[in-house]
């Protein structure tokens, strides 16, 4: 770190302390208020008739029997809602040439995935709405479903969106340096095709929404379990032709989101239209079965990649071909090509080779849409890179740590621009690698591995380095024409007794945003953090901002809160100076007291200043007008992204007779810049690792050839659970960004980014002495047995 | 999803339950622990007009020795298999299997009668009662009867229970000091239904097997005994070669289905591995403690 020390570096700062969550007790006591808990007067409930087919024409809809049921208030078809709702198209301008068809809330004429909502039924209870939905008769005429990525691109393939002229949504090629030359001169070349299963977020709280349209004021209030209320205010207003200032989106308590709760969903758009048609609140909560066929899925990539290495292990070049399938449309408003784009741009990111070529093909298919989910693209790029590096090391007989040390971007190289165009301000690969080596006691583990192998116990050690994209600037979506904010806003105000409210646009979804914002405000102002209350997620109340996506709460939201509180502090000190007839610079606010900056002796409490300002401003000198509310908006302006980095290790034991794998331990060393709350950073990393291990070992949306999801329930879709999860030991390196005063970068995706890559490397390390290898996740017992030649 | 509307009646006696069943002319279900039935209603896989709650019928409770047999009331919760001293002493195989049945919250509600009456091919206790050579006590409007567990599990969710009949108890011959048993299964996650599982119980003379029963779960439409494997070990010492003989016969007894995650061949392979491990465990125990028998 450079520059002068600020209050953030004080020994008693809140920054860097494991302050516990102020909302934990409330949520644990069952006093959370999720959308599902809300009961509004005159509220009705929606249920949907869904397509049983992956691809079919709708011949007819007969809802007469359902409509005749008592308690049923409305039955709406795609055509009915199309009259109200402007279609949406999931493309962005900066993805040159990308295509996607317009979408509407309910299917019109044709269905394109099994589970697509076709008819909406609104009734007095959800059960009644479901009873009525069972009576709606829809006649379908099946069309060949497009499910395979190669068949989708073959000549003569059935087209999902005939008007687009093909099933490819987007193609891009990246080419840097002299790739063919790099491969020609290589001592060794390793090639691999890796398969990544489709999976989905499985939030504890499913998607939930209540739309409440009041025709008397043409006002729409949406209580929505979303990470991006401001984005939805914009979308509901534009697509339903409502005045923006009369659209209010409130995100109450939210039980996890992971990127899944920021996309436009057909049911959610439908519910808004249904409420407008009825003039009453309409609620829809996706049940688990609906979640599996309507929440976005993610991953689903097939990457064929090659690495060229010199005899000493120096990476000379890499080449990758990624084919990814995204469902019948690209999602709105963030598209479904971001994941693939990040895959091809992040491959090789920790290393300093320059010769790189990649192709990306994004393909339509008749399955649920895919889009951004925690660590978008990172786990795939990381797994591709790190398995190739490991294989190259094995081929050359170089230790996995050593080959990485020889290739990482080093301290003398920053700022460094990757062959794919990403600029890294400063990363800390060497420090992270060294720290991990010590943390896991690598030499001892290798000795133990060798000893156990002699007893027929097959353990494996895998490591994986990662680079994570955080603090995105408008370069991420804004430049592509999306009305998605990269800035955030905060309002900080003093209550009449000298306590503090902070209204901020970043939200709380269980990750601890409220906690860190409280810490930052307390620190920025100089008050006890118990005196600060944080409010989030209400477009009528909190400032407009990007809210929660990518990794930005601490880095962008935190800096916003810091600057707003600094402004407020200056305002407070100027009032104090007027009262005390001192100079503002000679005073400071510490622990809720105005003190003499030099001696620290107390002069006046913040409560007294507030009392005077709010109730006895007549006693202040003329011309003093106290401003005890301050606001600030902040957008990243320096580097387009604040990249972070780290390295993970995974230790497994493979039962080579059954293909079952025991995950023994995971270690993570990560660098997210300045750490505001170590406990929360470690929670983020642990949760992220568990999601990555889920991808590696358990989670996969399994489809039949005709596009039916076969395991759409929590009995069949396996999420990782506590008993199978190992201890996860975490250590930190801190390289604050110089772009902000706070210096924080993101940490929410670090765990997910490399966990599955480390796991694949660990399993291959365990089974390679048996001449076996695996390159598909999840690594199920079945797949492992195949790899081992057993089944 | 929400269940369709239904009526609910709480039976205070078996007769009470049979009467309610008759009045509903069969459009009803008995409710015990509700851990399978309630999810099924919520998924609208079943939609009876009436639920007859049998969980308060005293006659179906309790665990104890009656006429030389261990009588386990059908309403005995899965969790009690882990805590009851009678089960530990007289039917240790049930105790060995119980930790593999779902999770604590479900074990606190689910009943052994419910799981046997339902006969999910992946459930643990149906296979265990086969391995135990248990008898089932069944009551119907016409009176009570007893039947062997062998032959009770007829197919997928298909049992020897006639419509309206209630399983009231499970009867097990008490564990003898010459007996040995083992249970294990391969499940992706703790508490999941297994890819394959098996319970074995047999009588030993020192290291020699007098007779041994082997029952598998999750390898076909119903829990199934591996009779060829049982024959392969009868009268023999469980040497690696004998165990291999038993493993080699499994394809004759088991007919596992293919599913989205696991092929038929893999299930058979895993069944062999599991059997090898279970018999290996009994062999080790017999070797180590054989002198005592
Ligand atoms: C998440 C989850 C995981 C589970 N995992 C497992 C597992 O790993 N292994 C496992 O074995 N089970 C598992 N189960 C099922 C559980 O063990 C059930 O409790 C059991 O199968 C049924 O018992 P019950 O008392 O709850 O029966 P209920 O659900 O009340 O009834 C089930 C059926 O049996 C009938 N019935 C019940 N009792 C009687 C009786 N005495 N006579 C006649 N008919 C009767 C009912 O009419 C109904 O048709 C799981 C359940 C859940 C929800």
mmCIF file of N, CA, C and O in Angstrom, chain B residues 128-179:
data_model
loop_
_atom_site.group_PDB
_atom_site.id
_atom_site.type_symbol
_atom_site.label_atom_id
_atom_site.label_comp_id
_atom_site.label_asym_id
_atom_site.label_seq_id
_atom_site.Cartn_x
_atom_site.Cartn_y
_atom_site.Cartn_z
ATOM 1 N N UNK B 128 -34.228 -54.730 5.351
ATOM 2 C CA UNK B 128 -33.784 -55.248 6.641
ATOM 3 C C UNK B 128 -34.750 -56.311 7.179
ATOM 4 O O UNK B 128 -34.318 -57.351 7.677
ATOM 5 N N UNK B 129 -36.054 -56.071 7.066
ATOM 6 C CA UNK B 129 -36.972 -57.096 7.588
ATOM 7 C C UNK B 129 -36.880 -58.392 6.773
ATOM 8 O O UNK B 129 -37.095 -59.475 7.311
ATOM 9 N N UNK B 130 -36.511 -58.276 5.512
ATOM 10 C CA UNK B 130 -36.259 -59.497 4.725
ATOM 11 C C UNK B 130 -35.047 -60.240 5.281
ATOM 12 O O UNK B 130 -35.088 -61.446 5.474
ATOM 13 N N UNK B 131 -33.984 -59.483 5.526
ATOM 14 C CA UNK B 131 -32.762 -60.108 6.034
ATOM 15 C C UNK B 131 -33.000 -60.717 7.411
ATOM 16 O O UNK B 131 -32.377 -61.703 7.779
ATOM 17 N N UNK B 132 -33.920 -60.116 8.163
ATOM 18 C CA UNK B 132 -34.206 -60.605 9.518
ATOM 19 C C UNK B 132 -35.175 -61.780 9.519
ATOM 20 O O UNK B 132 -35.475 -62.328 10.562
ATOM 21 N N UNK B 133 -35.713 -62.111 8.361
ATOM 22 C CA UNK B 133 -36.730 -63.165 8.277
ATOM 23 C C UNK B 133 -37.905 -62.825 9.197
ATOM 24 O O UNK B 133 -38.422 -63.673 9.916
ATOM 25 N N UNK B 134 -38.300 -61.549 9.175
ATOM 26 C CA UNK B 134 -39.335 -61.076 10.096
ATOM 27 C C UNK B 134 -40.714 -61.552 9.661
ATOM 28 O O UNK B 134 -40.910 -61.983 8.526
ATOM 29 N N UNK B 135 -41.640 -61.467 10.630
ATOM 30 C CA UNK B 135 -43.040 -61.699 10.304
ATOM 31 C C UNK B 135 -43.791 -60.387 10.465
ATOM 32 O O UNK B 135 -43.429 -59.549 11.289
ATOM 33 N N UNK B 136 -44.830 -60.208 9.683
ATOM 34 C CA UNK B 136 -45.601 -58.973 9.725
ATOM 35 C C UNK B 136 -46.986 -59.280 10.274
ATOM 36 O O UNK B 136 -47.632 -60.251 9.849
ATOM 37 N N UNK B 137 -47.406 -58.454 11.234
ATOM 38 C CA UNK B 137 -48.725 -58.628 11.842
ATOM 39 C C UNK B 137 -49.661 -57.612 11.199
ATOM 40 O O UNK B 137 -49.374 -56.421 11.186
ATOM 41 N N UNK B 138 -50.734 -58.129 10.633
ATOM 42 C CA UNK B 138 -51.619 -57.292 9.818
ATOM 43 C C UNK B 138 -53.045 -57.403 10.350
ATOM 44 O O UNK B 138 -53.499 -58.506 10.682
ATOM 45 N N UNK B 139 -53.706 -56.256 10.455
ATOM 46 C CA UNK B 139 -55.103 -56.281 10.896
ATOM 47 C C UNK B 139 -55.994 -55.752 9.782
ATOM 48 O O UNK B 139 -55.617 -54.821 9.064
ATOM 49 N N UNK B 140 -57.163 -56.361 9.656
ATOM 50 C CA UNK B 140 -58.130 -55.891 8.667
ATOM 51 C C UNK B 140 -59.522 -55.963 9.274
ATOM 52 O O UNK B 140 -59.683 -56.484 10.387
ATOM 53 N N UNK B 141 -60.493 -55.469 8.545
ATOM 54 C CA UNK B 141 -61.861 -55.517 9.066
ATOM 55 C C UNK B 141 -62.238 -56.930 9.477
ATOM 56 O O UNK B 141 -62.984 -57.130 10.434
ATOM 57 N N UNK B 142 -61.682 -57.922 8.815
ATOM 58 C CA UNK B 142 -62.038 -59.310 9.096
ATOM 59 C C UNK B 142 -61.230 -59.944 10.219
ATOM 60 O O UNK B 142 -61.429 -61.106 10.516
ATOM 61 N N UNK B 143 -60.248 -59.243 10.776
ATOM 62 C CA UNK B 143 -59.434 -59.834 11.838
ATOM 63 C C UNK B 143 -57.951 -59.660 11.596
ATOM 64 O O UNK B 143 -57.544 -58.876 10.733
ATOM 65 N N UNK B 144 -57.141 -60.402 12.358
ATOM 66 C CA UNK B 144 -55.689 -60.258 12.268
ATOM 67 C C UNK B 144 -55.074 -61.449 11.586
ATOM 68 O O UNK B 144 -55.595 -62.557 11.651
ATOM 69 N N UNK B 145 -53.946 -61.236 10.945
ATOM 70 C CA UNK B 145 -53.206 -62.348 10.357
ATOM 71 C C UNK B 145 -51.722 -62.036 10.451
ATOM 72 O O UNK B 145 -51.326 -60.908 10.748
ATOM 73 N N UNK B 146 -50.926 -63.058 10.204
ATOM 74 C CA UNK B 146 -49.472 -62.885 10.187
ATOM 75 C C UNK B 146 -48.943 -63.390 8.869
ATOM 76 O O UNK B 146 -49.451 -64.371 8.333
ATOM 77 N N UNK B 147 -47.908 -62.710 8.368
ATOM 78 C CA UNK B 147 -47.314 -63.190 7.121
ATOM 79 C C UNK B 147 -45.807 -62.994 7.193
ATOM 80 O O UNK B 147 -45.312 -62.143 7.921
ATOM 81 N N UNK B 148 -45.083 -63.796 6.439
ATOM 82 C CA UNK B 148 -43.631 -63.686 6.395
ATOM 83 C C UNK B 148 -43.224 -62.468 5.557
ATOM 84 O O UNK B 148 -43.899 -62.140 4.575
ATOM 85 N N UNK B 149 -42.137 -61.850 5.930
ATOM 86 C CA UNK B 149 -41.620 -60.759 5.099
ATOM 87 C C UNK B 149 -41.287 -61.290 3.699
ATOM 88 O O UNK B 149 -41.499 -60.617 2.692
ATOM 89 N N UNK B 150 -40.757 -62.507 3.655
ATOM 90 C CA UNK B 150 -40.528 -63.149 2.349
ATOM 91 C C UNK B 150 -41.857 -63.226 1.630
ATOM 92 O O UNK B 150 -42.823 -63.755 2.170
ATOM 93 N N UNK B 151 -41.915 -62.725 0.435
ATOM 94 C CA UNK B 151 -43.158 -62.805 -0.328
ATOM 95 C C UNK B 151 -44.064 -61.598 -0.131
ATOM 96 O O UNK B 151 -45.016 -61.401 -0.880
ATOM 97 N N UNK B 152 -43.773 -60.765 0.886
ATOM 98 C CA UNK B 152 -44.642 -59.602 1.148
ATOM 99 C C UNK B 152 -44.402 -58.493 0.123
ATOM 100 O O UNK B 152 -45.335 -57.825 -0.309
ATOM 101 N N UNK B 153 -43.142 -58.306 -0.275
ATOM 102 C CA UNK B 153 -42.810 -57.208 -1.206
ATOM 103 C C UNK B 153 -42.927 -57.737 -2.629
ATOM 104 O O UNK B 153 -42.081 -58.487 -3.089
ATOM 105 N N UNK B 154 -43.981 -57.352 -3.298
ATOM 106 C CA UNK B 154 -44.312 -58.014 -4.561
ATOM 107 C C UNK B 154 -43.801 -57.269 -5.782
ATOM 108 O O UNK B 154 -43.574 -57.844 -6.830
ATOM 109 N N UNK B 155 -43.667 -55.964 -5.658
ATOM 110 C CA UNK B 155 -43.224 -55.175 -6.818
ATOM 111 C C UNK B 155 -43.115 -53.732 -6.397
ATOM 112 O O UNK B 155 -43.109 -53.429 -5.204
ATOM 113 N N UNK B 156 -43.052 -52.867 -7.385
ATOM 114 C CA UNK B 156 -42.882 -51.448 -7.094
ATOM 115 C C UNK B 156 -44.068 -50.934 -6.267
ATOM 116 O O UNK B 156 -45.196 -50.906 -6.767
ATOM 117 N N UNK B 157 -43.814 -50.550 -5.029
ATOM 118 C CA UNK B 157 -44.855 -50.061 -4.097
ATOM 119 C C UNK B 157 -46.008 -51.051 -3.967
ATOM 120 O O UNK B 157 -47.132 -50.678 -3.678
ATOM 121 N N UNK B 158 -45.724 -52.301 -4.195
ATOM 122 C CA UNK B 158 -46.774 -53.322 -4.183
ATOM 123 C C UNK B 158 -46.456 -54.323 -3.087
ATOM 124 O O UNK B 158 -45.349 -54.886 -3.060
ATOM 125 N N UNK B 159 -47.425 -54.525 -2.168
ATOM 126 C CA UNK B 159 -47.186 -55.442 -1.054
ATOM 127 C C UNK B 159 -48.345 -56.406 -0.909
ATOM 128 O O UNK B 159 -49.334 -56.321 -1.639
ATOM 129 N N UNK B 160 -48.200 -57.263 0.093
ATOM 130 C CA UNK B 160 -49.268 -58.222 0.387
ATOM 131 C C UNK B 160 -50.412 -57.630 1.190
ATOM 132 O O UNK B 160 -51.310 -58.358 1.612
ATOM 133 N N UNK B 161 -50.407 -56.320 1.429
ATOM 134 C CA UNK B 161 -51.526 -55.700 2.162
ATOM 135 C C UNK B 161 -52.743 -55.593 1.254
ATOM 136 O O UNK B 161 -52.636 -55.112 0.123
ATOM 137 N N UNK B 162 -53.883 -56.056 1.771
ATOM 138 C CA UNK B 162 -55.137 -55.883 1.020
ATOM 139 C C UNK B 162 -55.672 -54.480 1.283
ATOM 140 O O UNK B 162 -55.369 -53.895 2.329
ATOM 141 N N UNK B 163 -56.503 -53.944 0.384
ATOM 142 C CA UNK B 163 -57.058 -52.613 0.625
ATOM 143 C C UNK B 163 -57.728 -52.552 1.996
ATOM 144 O O UNK B 163 -58.471 -53.467 2.367
ATOM 145 N N UNK B 164 -57.429 -51.496 2.746
ATOM 146 C CA UNK B 164 -58.064 -51.330 4.057
ATOM 147 C C UNK B 164 -57.304 -51.974 5.190
ATOM 148 O O UNK B 164 -57.550 -51.680 6.349
ATOM 149 N N UNK B 165 -56.370 -52.872 4.868
ATOM 150 C CA UNK B 165 -55.610 -53.536 5.930
ATOM 151 C C UNK B 165 -54.553 -52.588 6.513
ATOM 152 O O UNK B 165 -54.033 -51.719 5.819
ATOM 153 N N UNK B 166 -54.248 -52.823 7.784
ATOM 154 C CA UNK B 166 -53.238 -52.017 8.464
ATOM 155 C C UNK B 166 -52.152 -52.944 8.991
ATOM 156 O O UNK B 166 -52.448 -53.990 9.588
ATOM 157 N N UNK B 167 -50.920 -52.561 8.747
ATOM 158 C CA UNK B 167 -49.783 -53.282 9.314
ATOM 159 C C UNK B 167 -49.666 -52.832 10.768
ATOM 160 O O UNK B 167 -49.544 -51.630 11.037
ATOM 161 N N UNK B 168 -49.755 -53.759 11.701
ATOM 162 C CA UNK B 168 -49.781 -53.345 13.115
ATOM 163 C C UNK B 168 -48.444 -53.568 13.819
ATOM 164 O O UNK B 168 -48.140 -52.864 14.772
ATOM 165 N N UNK B 169 -47.693 -54.561 13.412
ATOM 166 C CA UNK B 169 -46.421 -54.812 14.093
ATOM 167 C C UNK B 169 -45.488 -55.633 13.214
ATOM 168 O O UNK B 169 -45.912 -56.303 12.274
ATOM 169 N N UNK B 170 -44.213 -55.582 13.583
ATOM 170 C CA UNK B 170 -43.194 -56.399 12.939
ATOM 171 C C UNK B 170 -42.655 -57.334 14.029
ATOM 172 O O UNK B 170 -42.339 -56.876 15.130
ATOM 173 N N UNK B 171 -42.563 -58.623 13.720
ATOM 174 C CA UNK B 171 -42.110 -59.598 14.714
ATOM 175 C C UNK B 171 -40.774 -60.179 14.273
ATOM 176 O O UNK B 171 -40.641 -60.645 13.131
ATOM 177 N N UNK B 172 -39.817 -60.154 15.174
ATOM 178 C CA UNK B 172 -38.460 -60.589 14.829
ATOM 179 C C UNK B 172 -37.974 -61.595 15.867
ATOM 180 O O UNK B 172 -38.144 -61.387 17.071
ATOM 181 N N UNK B 173 -37.369 -62.659 15.351
ATOM 182 C CA UNK B 173 -36.744 -63.627 16.257
ATOM 183 C C UNK B 173 -35.537 -62.937 16.912
ATOM 184 O O UNK B 173 -34.701 -62.376 16.200
ATOM 185 N N UNK B 174 -35.447 -62.956 18.255
ATOM 186 C CA UNK B 174 -34.388 -62.181 18.917
ATOM 187 C C UNK B 174 -32.995 -62.632 18.501
ATOM 188 O O UNK B 174 -32.750 -63.818 18.282
ATOM 189 N N UNK B 175 -32.133 -61.686 18.422
ATOM 190 C CA UNK B 175 -30.736 -61.897 18.025
ATOM 191 C C UNK B 175 -30.075 -62.850 19.019
ATOM 192 O O UNK B 175 -30.224 -62.701 20.226
ATOM 193 N N UNK B 176 -29.354 -63.801 18.471
ATOM 194 C CA UNK B 176 -28.711 -64.829 19.284
ATOM 195 C C UNK B 176 -27.215 -64.541 19.343
ATOM 196 O O UNK B 176 -26.673 -63.864 18.479
ATOM 197 N N UNK B 177 -26.568 -65.110 20.369
ATOM 198 C CA UNK B 177 -25.136 -64.804 20.458
ATOM 199 C C UNK B 177 -24.331 -65.439 19.324
ATOM 200 O O UNK B 177 -23.206 -65.051 19.059
ATOM 201 N N UNK B 178 -24.916 -66.377 18.621
ATOM 202 C CA UNK B 178 -24.214 -66.957 17.454
ATOM 203 C C UNK B 178 -24.485 -66.151 16.173
ATOM 204 O O UNK B 178 -23.958 -66.455 15.125
ATOM 205 N N UNK B 179 -25.344 -65.155 16.298
ATOM 206 C CA UNK B 179 -25.714 -64.392 15.097
ATOM 207 C C UNK B 179 -24.737 -63.241 14.843
ATOM 208 O O UNK B 179 -24.156 -62.688 15.781
#
